[in-house]
Structures are given as C-alpha cells and as structure tokens.
mmCIF file of C-alpha atoms in Angstrom:
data_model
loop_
_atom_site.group_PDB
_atom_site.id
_atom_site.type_symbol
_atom_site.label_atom_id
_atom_site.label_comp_id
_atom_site.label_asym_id
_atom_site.label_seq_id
_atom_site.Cartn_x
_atom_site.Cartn_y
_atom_site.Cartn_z
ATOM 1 C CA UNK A 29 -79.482 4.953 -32.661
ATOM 2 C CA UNK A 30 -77.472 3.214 -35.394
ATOM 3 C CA UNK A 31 -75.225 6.322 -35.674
ATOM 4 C CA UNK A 32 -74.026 5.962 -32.034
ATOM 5 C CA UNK A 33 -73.661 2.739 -32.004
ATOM 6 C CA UNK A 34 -71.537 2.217 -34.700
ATOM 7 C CA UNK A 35 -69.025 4.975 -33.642
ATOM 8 C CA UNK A 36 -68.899 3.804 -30.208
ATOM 9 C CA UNK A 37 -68.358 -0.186 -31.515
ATOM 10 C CA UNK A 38 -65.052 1.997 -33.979
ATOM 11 C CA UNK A 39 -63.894 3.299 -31.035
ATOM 12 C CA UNK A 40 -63.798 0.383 -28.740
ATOM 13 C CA UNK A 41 -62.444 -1.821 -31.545
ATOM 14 C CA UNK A 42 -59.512 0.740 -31.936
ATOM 15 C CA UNK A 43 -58.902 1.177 -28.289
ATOM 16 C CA UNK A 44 -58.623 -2.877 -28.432
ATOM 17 C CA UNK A 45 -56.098 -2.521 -31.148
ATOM 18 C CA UNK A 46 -54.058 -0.125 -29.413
ATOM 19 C CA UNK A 47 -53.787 -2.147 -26.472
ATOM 20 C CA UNK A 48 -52.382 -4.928 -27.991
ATOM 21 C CA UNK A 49 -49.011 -5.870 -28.806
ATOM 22 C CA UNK A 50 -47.578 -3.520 -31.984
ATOM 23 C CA UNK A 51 -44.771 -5.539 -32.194
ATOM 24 C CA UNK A 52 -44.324 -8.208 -35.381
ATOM 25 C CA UNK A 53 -46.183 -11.201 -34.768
ATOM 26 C CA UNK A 54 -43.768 -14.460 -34.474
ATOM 27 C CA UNK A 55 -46.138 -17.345 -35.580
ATOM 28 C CA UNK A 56 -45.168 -20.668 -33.279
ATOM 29 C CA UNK A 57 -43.584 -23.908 -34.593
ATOM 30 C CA UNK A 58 -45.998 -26.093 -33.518
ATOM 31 C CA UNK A 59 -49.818 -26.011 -32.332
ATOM 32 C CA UNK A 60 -50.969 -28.468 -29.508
ATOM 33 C CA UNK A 61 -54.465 -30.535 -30.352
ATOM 34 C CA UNK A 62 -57.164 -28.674 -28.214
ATOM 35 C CA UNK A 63 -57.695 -29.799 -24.368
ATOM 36 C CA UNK A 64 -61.786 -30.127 -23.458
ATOM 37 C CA UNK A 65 -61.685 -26.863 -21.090
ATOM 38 C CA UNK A 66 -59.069 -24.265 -20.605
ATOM 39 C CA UNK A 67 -55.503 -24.960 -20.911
ATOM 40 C CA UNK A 68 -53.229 -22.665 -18.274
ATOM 41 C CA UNK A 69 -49.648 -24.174 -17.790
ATOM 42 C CA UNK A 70 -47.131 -26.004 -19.315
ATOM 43 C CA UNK A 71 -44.321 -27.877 -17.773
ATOM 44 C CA UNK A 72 -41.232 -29.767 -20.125
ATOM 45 C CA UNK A 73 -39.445 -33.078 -19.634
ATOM 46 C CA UNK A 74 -36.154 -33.778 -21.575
ATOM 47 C CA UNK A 75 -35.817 -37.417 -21.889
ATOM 48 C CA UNK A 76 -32.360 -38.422 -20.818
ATOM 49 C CA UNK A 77 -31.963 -41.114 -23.461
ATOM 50 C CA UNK A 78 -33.823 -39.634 -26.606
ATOM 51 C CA UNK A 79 -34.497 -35.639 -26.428
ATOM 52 C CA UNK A 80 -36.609 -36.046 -29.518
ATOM 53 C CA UNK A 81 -39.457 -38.191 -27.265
ATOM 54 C CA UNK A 82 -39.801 -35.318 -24.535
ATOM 55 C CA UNK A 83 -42.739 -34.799 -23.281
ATOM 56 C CA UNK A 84 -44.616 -31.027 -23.082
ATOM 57 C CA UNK A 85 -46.981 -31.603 -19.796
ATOM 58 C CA UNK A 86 -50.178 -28.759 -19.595
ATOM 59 C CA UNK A 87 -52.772 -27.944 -17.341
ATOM 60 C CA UNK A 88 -56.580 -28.307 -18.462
ATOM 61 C CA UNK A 89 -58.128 -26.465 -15.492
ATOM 62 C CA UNK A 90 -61.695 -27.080 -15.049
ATOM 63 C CA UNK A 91 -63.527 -29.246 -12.307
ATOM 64 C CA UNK A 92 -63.012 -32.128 -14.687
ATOM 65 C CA UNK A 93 -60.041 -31.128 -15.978
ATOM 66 C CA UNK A 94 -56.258 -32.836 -16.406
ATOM 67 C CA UNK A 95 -52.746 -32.502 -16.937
ATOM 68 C CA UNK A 96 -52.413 -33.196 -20.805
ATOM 69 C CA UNK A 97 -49.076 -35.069 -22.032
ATOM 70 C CA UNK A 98 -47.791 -33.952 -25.444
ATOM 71 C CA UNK A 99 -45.276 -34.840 -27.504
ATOM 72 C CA UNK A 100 -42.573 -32.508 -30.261
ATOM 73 C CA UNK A 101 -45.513 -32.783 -32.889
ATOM 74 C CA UNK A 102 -48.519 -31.260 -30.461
ATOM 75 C CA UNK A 103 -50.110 -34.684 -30.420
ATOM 76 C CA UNK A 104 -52.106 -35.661 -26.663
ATOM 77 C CA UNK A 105 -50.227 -38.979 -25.552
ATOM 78 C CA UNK A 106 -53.310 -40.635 -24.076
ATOM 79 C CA UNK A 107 -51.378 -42.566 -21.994
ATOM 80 C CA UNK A 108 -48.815 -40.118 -20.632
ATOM 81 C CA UNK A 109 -52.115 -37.939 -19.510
ATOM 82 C CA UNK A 110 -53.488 -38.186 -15.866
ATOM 83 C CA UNK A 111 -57.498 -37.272 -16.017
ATOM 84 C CA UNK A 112 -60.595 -36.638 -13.733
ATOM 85 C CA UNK A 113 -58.459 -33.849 -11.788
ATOM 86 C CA UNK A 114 -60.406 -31.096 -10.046
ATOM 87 C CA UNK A 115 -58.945 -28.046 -11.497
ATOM 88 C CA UNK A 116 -55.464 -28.675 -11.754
ATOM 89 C CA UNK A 117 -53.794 -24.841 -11.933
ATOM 90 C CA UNK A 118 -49.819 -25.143 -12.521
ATOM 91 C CA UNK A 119 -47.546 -27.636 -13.005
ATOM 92 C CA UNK A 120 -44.199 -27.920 -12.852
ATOM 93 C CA UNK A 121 -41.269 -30.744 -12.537
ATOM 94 C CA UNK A 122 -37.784 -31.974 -11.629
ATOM 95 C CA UNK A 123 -35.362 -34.420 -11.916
ATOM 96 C CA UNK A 124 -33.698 -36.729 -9.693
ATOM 97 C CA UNK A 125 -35.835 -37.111 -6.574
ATOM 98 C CA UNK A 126 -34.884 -39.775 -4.360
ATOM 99 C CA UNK A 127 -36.926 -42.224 -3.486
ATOM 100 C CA UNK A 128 -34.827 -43.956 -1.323
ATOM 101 C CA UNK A 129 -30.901 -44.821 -1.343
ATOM 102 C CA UNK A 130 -31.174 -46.528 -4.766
ATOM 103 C CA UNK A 131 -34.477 -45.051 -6.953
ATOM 104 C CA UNK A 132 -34.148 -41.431 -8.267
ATOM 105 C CA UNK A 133 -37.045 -40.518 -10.039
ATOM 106 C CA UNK A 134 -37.995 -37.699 -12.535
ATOM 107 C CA UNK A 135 -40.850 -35.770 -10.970
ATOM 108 C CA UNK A 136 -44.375 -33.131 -12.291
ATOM 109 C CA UNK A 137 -46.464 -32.085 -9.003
ATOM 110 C CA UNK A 138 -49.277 -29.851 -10.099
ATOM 111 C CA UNK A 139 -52.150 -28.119 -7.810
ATOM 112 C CA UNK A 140 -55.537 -29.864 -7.684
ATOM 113 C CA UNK A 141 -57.482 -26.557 -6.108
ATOM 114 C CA UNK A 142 -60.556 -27.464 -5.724
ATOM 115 C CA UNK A 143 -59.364 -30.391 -3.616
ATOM 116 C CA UNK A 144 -57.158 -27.877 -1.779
ATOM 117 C CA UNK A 145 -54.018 -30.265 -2.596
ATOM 118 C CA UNK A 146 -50.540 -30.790 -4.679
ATOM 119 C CA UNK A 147 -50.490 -33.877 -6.815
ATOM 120 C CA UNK A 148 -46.872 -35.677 -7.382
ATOM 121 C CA UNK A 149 -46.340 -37.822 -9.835
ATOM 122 C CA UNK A 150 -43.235 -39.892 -11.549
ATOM 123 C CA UNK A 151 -42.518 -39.482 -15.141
ATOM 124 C CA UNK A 152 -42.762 -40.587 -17.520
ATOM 125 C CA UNK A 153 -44.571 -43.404 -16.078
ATOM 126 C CA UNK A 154 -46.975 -41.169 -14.738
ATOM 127 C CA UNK A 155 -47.239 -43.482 -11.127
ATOM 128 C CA UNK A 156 -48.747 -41.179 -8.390
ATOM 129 C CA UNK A 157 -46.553 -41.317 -5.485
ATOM 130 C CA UNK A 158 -48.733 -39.075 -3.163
ATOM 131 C CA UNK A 159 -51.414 -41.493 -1.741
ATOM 132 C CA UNK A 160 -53.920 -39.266 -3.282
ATOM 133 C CA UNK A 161 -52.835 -36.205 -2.441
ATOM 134 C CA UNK A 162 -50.284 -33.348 -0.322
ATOM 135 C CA UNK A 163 -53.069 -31.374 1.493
ATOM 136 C CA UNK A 164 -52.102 -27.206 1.428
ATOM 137 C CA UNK A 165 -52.452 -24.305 3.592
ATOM 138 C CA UNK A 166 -54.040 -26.732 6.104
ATOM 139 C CA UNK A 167 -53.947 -23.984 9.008
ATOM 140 C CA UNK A 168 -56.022 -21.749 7.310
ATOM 141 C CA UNK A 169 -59.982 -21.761 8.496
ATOM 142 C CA UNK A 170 -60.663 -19.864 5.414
ATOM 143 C CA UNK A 171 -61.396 -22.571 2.477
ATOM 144 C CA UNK A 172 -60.833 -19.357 0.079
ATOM 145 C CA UNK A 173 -57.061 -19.120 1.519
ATOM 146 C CA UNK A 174 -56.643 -22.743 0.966
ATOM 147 C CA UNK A 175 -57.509 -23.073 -2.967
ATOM 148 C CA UNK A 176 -53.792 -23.741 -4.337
ATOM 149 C CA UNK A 177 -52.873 -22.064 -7.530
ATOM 150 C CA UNK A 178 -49.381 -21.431 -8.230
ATOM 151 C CA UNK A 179 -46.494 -24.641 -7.468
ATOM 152 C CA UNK A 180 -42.738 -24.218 -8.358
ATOM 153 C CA UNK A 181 -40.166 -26.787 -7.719
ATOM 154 C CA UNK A 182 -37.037 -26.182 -6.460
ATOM 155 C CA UNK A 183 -33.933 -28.788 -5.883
ATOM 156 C CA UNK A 184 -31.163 -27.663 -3.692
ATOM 157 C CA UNK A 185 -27.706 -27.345 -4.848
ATOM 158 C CA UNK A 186 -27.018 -27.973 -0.954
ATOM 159 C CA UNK A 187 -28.139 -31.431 -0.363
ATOM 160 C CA UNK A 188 -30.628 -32.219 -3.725
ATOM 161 C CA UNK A 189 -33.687 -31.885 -1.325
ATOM 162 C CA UNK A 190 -36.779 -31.048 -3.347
ATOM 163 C CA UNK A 191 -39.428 -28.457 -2.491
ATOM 164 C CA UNK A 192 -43.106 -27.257 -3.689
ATOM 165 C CA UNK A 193 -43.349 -23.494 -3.086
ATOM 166 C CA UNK A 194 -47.394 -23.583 -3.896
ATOM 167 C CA UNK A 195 -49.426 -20.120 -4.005
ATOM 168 C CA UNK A 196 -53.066 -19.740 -3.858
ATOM 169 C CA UNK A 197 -56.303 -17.647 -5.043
ATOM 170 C CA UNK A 198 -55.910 -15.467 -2.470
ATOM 171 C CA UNK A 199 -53.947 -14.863 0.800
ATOM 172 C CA UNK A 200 -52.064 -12.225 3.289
ATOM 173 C CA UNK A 201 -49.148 -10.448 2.784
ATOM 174 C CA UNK A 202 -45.582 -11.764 4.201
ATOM 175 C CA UNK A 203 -47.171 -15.832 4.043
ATOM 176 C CA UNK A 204 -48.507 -16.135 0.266
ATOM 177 C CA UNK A 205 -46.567 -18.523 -0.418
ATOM 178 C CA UNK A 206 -45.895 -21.974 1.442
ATOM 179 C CA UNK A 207 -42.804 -24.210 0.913
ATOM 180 C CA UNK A 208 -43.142 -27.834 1.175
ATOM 181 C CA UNK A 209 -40.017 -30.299 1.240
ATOM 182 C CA UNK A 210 -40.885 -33.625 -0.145
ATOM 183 C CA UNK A 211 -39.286 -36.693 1.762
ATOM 184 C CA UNK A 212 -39.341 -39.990 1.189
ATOM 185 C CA UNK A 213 -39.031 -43.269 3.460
ATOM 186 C CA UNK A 214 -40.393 -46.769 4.246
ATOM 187 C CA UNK A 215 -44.132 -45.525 4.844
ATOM 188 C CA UNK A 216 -44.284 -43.054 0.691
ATOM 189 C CA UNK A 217 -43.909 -39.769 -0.137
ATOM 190 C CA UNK A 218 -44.521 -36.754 2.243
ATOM 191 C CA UNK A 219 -44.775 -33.096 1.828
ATOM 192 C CA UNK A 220 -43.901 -31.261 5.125
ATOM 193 C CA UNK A 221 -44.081 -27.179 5.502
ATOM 194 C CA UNK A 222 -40.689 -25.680 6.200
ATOM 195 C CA UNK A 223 -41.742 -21.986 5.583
ATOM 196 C CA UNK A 224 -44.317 -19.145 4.698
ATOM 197 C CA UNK A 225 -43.165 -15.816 2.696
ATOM 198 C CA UNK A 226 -43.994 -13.802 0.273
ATOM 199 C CA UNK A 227 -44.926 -9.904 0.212
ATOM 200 C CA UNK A 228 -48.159 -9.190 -1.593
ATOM 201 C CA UNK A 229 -49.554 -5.858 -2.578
ATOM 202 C CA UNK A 230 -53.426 -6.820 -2.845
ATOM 203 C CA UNK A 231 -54.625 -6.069 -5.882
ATOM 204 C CA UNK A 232 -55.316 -8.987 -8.062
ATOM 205 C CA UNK A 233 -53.264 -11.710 -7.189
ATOM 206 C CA UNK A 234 -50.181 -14.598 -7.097
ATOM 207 C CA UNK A 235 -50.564 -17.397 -9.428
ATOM 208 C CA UNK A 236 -47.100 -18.102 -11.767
ATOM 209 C CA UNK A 237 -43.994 -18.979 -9.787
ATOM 210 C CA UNK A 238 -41.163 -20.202 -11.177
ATOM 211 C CA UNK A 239 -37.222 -21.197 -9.777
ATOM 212 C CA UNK A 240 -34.304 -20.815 -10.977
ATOM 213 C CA UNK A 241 -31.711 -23.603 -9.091
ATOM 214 C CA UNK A 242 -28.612 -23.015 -10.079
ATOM 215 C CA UNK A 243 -28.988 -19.158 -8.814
ATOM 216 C CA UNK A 244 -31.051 -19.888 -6.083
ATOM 217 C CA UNK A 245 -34.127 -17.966 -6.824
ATOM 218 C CA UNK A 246 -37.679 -17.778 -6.773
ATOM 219 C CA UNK A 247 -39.478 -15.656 -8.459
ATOM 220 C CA UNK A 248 -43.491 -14.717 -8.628
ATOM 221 C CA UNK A 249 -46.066 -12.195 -10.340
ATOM 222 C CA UNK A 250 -47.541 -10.263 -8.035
ATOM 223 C CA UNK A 251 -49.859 -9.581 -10.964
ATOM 224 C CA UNK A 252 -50.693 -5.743 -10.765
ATOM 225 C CA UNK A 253 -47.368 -4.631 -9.316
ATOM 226 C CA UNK A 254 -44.242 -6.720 -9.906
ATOM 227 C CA UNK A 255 -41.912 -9.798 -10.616
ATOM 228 C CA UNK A 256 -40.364 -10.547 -7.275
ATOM 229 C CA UNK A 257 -37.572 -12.190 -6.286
ATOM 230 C CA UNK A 258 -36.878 -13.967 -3.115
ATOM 231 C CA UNK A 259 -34.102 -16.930 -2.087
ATOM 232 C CA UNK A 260 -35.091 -20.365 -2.671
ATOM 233 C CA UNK A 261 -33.550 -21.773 0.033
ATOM 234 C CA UNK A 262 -35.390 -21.721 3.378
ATOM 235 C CA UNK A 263 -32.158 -21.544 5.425
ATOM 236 C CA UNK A 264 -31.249 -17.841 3.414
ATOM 237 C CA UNK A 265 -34.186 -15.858 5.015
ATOM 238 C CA UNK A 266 -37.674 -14.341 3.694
ATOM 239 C CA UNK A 267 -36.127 -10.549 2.418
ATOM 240 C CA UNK A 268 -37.799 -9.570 -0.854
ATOM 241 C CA UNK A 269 -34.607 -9.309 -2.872
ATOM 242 C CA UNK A 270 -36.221 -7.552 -5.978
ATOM 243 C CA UNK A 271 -39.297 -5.770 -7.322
ATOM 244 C CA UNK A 272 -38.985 -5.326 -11.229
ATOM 245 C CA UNK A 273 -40.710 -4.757 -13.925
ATOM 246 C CA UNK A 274 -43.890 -3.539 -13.828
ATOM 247 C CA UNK A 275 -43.813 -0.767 -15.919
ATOM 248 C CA UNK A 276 -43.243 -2.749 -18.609
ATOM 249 C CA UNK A 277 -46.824 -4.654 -18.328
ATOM 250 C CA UNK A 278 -49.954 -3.515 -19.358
ATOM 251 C CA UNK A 279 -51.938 -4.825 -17.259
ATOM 252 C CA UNK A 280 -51.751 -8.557 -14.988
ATOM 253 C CA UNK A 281 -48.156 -10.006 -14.905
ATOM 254 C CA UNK A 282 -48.329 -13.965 -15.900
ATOM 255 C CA UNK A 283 -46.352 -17.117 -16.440
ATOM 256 C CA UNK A 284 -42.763 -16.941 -15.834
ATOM 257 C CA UNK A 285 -39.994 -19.016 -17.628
ATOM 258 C CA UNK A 286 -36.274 -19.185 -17.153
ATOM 259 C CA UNK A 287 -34.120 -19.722 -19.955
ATOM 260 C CA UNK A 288 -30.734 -20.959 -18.469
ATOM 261 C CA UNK A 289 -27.350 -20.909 -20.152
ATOM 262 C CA UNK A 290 -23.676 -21.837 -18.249
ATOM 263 C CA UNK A 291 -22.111 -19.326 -16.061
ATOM 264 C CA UNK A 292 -25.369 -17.659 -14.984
ATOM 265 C CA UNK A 293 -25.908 -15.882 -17.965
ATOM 266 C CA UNK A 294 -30.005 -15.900 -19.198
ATOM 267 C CA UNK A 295 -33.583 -15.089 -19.513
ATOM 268 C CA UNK A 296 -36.222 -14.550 -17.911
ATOM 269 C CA UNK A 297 -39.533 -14.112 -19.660
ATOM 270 C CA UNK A 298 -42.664 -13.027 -18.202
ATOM 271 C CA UNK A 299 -46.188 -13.235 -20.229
ATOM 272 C CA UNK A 300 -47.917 -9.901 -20.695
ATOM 273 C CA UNK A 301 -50.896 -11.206 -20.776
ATOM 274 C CA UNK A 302 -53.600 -8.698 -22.080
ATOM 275 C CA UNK A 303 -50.987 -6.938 -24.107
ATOM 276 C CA UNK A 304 -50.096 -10.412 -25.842
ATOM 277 C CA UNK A 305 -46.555 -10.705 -25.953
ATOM 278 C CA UNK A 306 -43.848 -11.386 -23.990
ATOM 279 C CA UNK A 307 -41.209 -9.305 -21.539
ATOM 280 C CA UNK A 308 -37.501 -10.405 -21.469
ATOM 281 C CA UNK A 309 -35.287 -9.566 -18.444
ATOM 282 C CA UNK A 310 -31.862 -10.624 -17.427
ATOM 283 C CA UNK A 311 -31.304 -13.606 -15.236
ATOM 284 C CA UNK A 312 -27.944 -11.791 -14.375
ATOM 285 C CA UNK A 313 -29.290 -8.784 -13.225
ATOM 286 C CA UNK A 314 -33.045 -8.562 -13.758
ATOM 287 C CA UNK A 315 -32.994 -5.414 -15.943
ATOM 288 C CA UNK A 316 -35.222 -5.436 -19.201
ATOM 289 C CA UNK A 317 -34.067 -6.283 -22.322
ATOM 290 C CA UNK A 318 -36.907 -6.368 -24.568
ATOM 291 C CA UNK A 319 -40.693 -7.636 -25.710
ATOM 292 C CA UNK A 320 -41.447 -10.024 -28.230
ATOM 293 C CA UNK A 321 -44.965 -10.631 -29.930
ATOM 294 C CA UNK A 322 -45.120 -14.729 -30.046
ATOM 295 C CA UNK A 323 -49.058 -14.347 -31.358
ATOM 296 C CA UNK A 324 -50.307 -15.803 -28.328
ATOM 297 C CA UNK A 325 -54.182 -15.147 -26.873
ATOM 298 C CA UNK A 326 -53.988 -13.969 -22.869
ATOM 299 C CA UNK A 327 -51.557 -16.175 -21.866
ATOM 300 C CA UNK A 328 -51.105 -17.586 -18.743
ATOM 301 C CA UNK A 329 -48.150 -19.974 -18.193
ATOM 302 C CA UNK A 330 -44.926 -20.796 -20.044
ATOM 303 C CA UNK A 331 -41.943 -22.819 -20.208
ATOM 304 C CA UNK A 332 -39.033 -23.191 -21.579
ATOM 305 C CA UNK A 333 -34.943 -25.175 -22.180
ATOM 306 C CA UNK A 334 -32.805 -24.648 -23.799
ATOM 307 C CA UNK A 335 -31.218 -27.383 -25.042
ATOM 308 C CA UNK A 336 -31.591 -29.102 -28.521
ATOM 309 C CA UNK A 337 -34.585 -31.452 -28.922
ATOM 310 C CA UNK A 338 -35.335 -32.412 -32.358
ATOM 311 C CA UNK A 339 -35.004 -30.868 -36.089
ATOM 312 C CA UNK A 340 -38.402 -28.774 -35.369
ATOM 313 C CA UNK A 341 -36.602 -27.255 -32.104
ATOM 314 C CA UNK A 342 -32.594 -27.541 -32.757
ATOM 315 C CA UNK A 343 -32.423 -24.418 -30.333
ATOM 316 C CA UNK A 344 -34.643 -25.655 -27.654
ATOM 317 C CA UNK A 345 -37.857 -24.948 -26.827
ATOM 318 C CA UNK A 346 -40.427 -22.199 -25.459
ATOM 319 C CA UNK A 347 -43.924 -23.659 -24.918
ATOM 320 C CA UNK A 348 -46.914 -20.972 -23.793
ATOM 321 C CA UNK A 349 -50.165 -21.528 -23.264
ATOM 322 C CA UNK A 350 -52.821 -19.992 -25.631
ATOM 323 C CA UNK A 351 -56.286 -18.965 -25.067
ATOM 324 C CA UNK A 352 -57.823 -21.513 -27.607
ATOM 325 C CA UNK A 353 -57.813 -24.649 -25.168
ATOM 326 C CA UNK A 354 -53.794 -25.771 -26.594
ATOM 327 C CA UNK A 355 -50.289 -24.077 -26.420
ATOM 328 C CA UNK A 356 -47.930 -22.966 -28.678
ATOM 329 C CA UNK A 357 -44.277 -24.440 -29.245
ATOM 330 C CA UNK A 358 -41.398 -22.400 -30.622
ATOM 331 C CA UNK A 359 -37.406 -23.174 -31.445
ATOM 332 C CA UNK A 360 -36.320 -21.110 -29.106
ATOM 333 C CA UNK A 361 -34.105 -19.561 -32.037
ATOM 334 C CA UNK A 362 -37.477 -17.572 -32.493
ATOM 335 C CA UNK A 363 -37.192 -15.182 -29.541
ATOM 336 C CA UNK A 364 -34.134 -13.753 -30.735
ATOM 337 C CA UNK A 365 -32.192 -14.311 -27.518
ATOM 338 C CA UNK A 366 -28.533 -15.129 -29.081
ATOM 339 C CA UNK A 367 -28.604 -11.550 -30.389
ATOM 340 C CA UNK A 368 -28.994 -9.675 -27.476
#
C-alpha cells in the first residue's frame, strides 16, 4: 500500500505546484496583525490632512466577524474597528457625501449578509449613519437571493450623488446586481433602488465589484467566465459593454482594484485566486498587460491608490487580502506598473 500511496501523494503535490503561479514571488511591504476569522476585503482611506495616518479598512467575515481598521504599519486601530457584524463580505468607500447643504462626509458601507443588509458608516469617526441598517434585495422571497456579498461605490461626476451597486451569493441573470442611491435629509440616511443589471453566466458566482468614477465604469467577476464591464450611471443603460479576460485565469476570477492615473490612463488588477498572483489589464482599453506573483494565499479582495502615503509606500499603495486571517501591503512601485 505504501508504494501507491506515496506516488500518488508526488503526483498530487506536483500537480499543486504546477498550478500555481511560476512567476517570481514579490514579498509585500507590510503584514497586517491577524483578524479572529477570515479576512476577505480591503478598502483604503487617504487622510486629507496627513496621508501618513490613512487608514487600510478589511473585512473579517464570519457570523461574529468585523470590519478591521489598520494603519501604514499593519497595526488593528481598536478604535477605528466596528465589531459584532454578521458576516460582513466587502467593503468599500468614498469621499464627500453630503449630508446635508453644509456636512460632507467621508464614507465605508460594507455588506452585513447574514442580516441581508449594507452598513454605512462615516470615517474616520466610524459614526453609523444607517439606523442599523440598508435592507437588500427586499423583493426577493428567496432568503438565498437576498444574502449580499459584493458592494461598490460609485459617485457621479454628474451631480456627486453616491450609489451602492451590492451583489449577492447567488441570483438571475440580467438583475445580479442592485444599485442603491444614498440620500440624505431631515429624517437620516436612506438607500433607495434605482436599478437591477448585470448578465451572469451561472457557474460559480458574483462577489468583487469595483468602480472606476472618473470613466464611468463598473466592473465585476463573473468568477468562471469574465471581468465585465457595464456603465455606472443608471441614466446610460444596462448593455454589457465588455467581457475580458478569462483566459488569463486559472480558475475563479476575484477582487478587483483600479489603479488611476490623470488623463484616463491605468490599471486594472484582478486576483487570480487559485493560481496566486495577480492579472493586469488596461483601464484604457481593457487588454492584458501582464501577471505578477505578489506571494499572496487565495486571495479574495484588493485595493489600491496611487498616491504617495508615507516613506514605506512613496508610490502608493496595493493592499490584498491573504489567506492567513491579515492582508498584505505593497509600494505600489512593486507591481512594476511605471514600466509598462
């Protein structure tokens, strides 16, 4: 018996290896302190008034899970984290929403999915300004439809109103996604649905979702087929704009950043998540410009600016989460973007 096993054990072990990412491994700047569960997505805030205090925002997604605040050094901020979440997913955030005609706040909103909800809350004083809670895919009778996964923000160039397009677990083809426009008045906060799109082939599913504003775009894995690309703005119509990149995946299709530079020139880069490294595509024109190896573990979400922060990250910075409960930071100098 020993013979076979040990050949087959070789075999698998080497199939493993061959799977993985051949590329040179790029070892990250910093390493986050470890979360209690299973970190998923990270979100950054640039302070306005000291870059070097920013603030790297992940996802600890269990049923008492939270959305961890770190700082430049991979140290929790206790008091920057909101706890006792019920499987937060994704996170995201923007700045400038208006409160009312004086009060612009800086903004994360993250999915709660076992509550079937988004969460909004002002940073950095981490204040909820939800009353508890944005209830999600409310017309759905099936509970399954209604766990929220994926959130985006998106500001509009138009009039600076600020949307959640949220994804879920599961859902049909042409309404996977929902967009929600936040308003504010006298009474709080509300999130009110102003659309449902998104094409979806079926076979695993949508969870990272990410915007670009200045161009206008959303973009989301359809994990086993795609990146797709779709307009932001409800007024310019549900037609799939783009399918790309597949072929370049091994297997699921993850976390999406964009890395944005003047004049629409850019990055997008797209976690290959069994493979372990990362896809690069244009932000101009969506075609693939190469893979990098940033010796992450099945990595789901990522982030990234791209403008200086600190001495550890004079380039900006790309933050990804890693399969060991924390995420890894990186000067953005490391992907070798300025070369291309």
């Amino acid at each position: 018996m020993r013979k076979i096993y040990i050949p087959i054990v070789t075999v698998m072990a080497l199939v493993s290896c061959k799977q993985g990412s051949q590329l040179p491994a790029i070892a990250p700047d910093v390493i986050t302190e470890k979360t209690p569960n299973d970190t998923d997505d990270p979100a950054i805030w640039i302070n306005p008034d000291d870059a070097s205090k920013s603030i790297v925002f992940g996802t600890d997604k269990e049923t008492n899970g939270g959305i961890y605040a770190f700082d430049l050094d991979g140290k929790i901020i206790e008091e920057k984290s909101i706890k006792n979440i019920q499987r937060p997913n994704n996170v995201d955030l923007e700045y400038g929403f208006q409160l009312n005609d004086s009060v612009a706040v800086d903004v994360i909103a993250f999915t709660e999915r076992e509550k079937q909800q988004v969460r909004l809350f002002s940073v950095p004083d981490m204040k909820p300004l939800d009353g508890g809670g944005f209830p999600v895919f409310e017309d759905e009778t099936d509970v399954e439809q209604r766990l929220a996964m994926g959130i985006s923000l998106y500001k509009s160039p138009k009039d600076s109103s600020v949307y959640a397009i949220v994804g879920r677990k599961i859902g049909p083809s042409g309404s996977y996604l929902y967009q929600y426009k936040f308003e504010s008045d006298s009474t709080g906060v509300s999130a009110n649905l102003v659309r449902k799109f998104g094409s979806f082939t079926g076979g695993k599913e949508i969870e990272a979702i990410a915007v670009d504003n200045e161009m206008g775009y959303v973009y989301y894995s359809d994990e086993g087929e795609c990146v797709k690309k779709y307009y932001a703005e409800p007024s310019m119509g549900d037609e799939e704009l783009a399918c790309f990149g597949g072929e370049k995946f091994l297997e699921d299709i993850e976390g999406i950043a964009i890395a944005r530079y003047p004049n629409g020139e850019g990055y997008i880069i797209v976690s290959d998540q069994q493979r372990g490294q990362f896809n690069i595509f244009s932000r101009k024109d969506n075609s693939f410009i190469k893979a990098v190896n940033l010796s992450t573990l099945e990595t789901d979400g990522c982030d990234v600016v791209t403008v200086p922060l600190n001495d550890t990250f004079p380039n900006g910075l790309f933050a990804a989460m890693n399969d060991e409960k924390n995420f890894y930071f990186y000067d953005l100098d490391k992907l070798g973007l300025k070369e291309d």
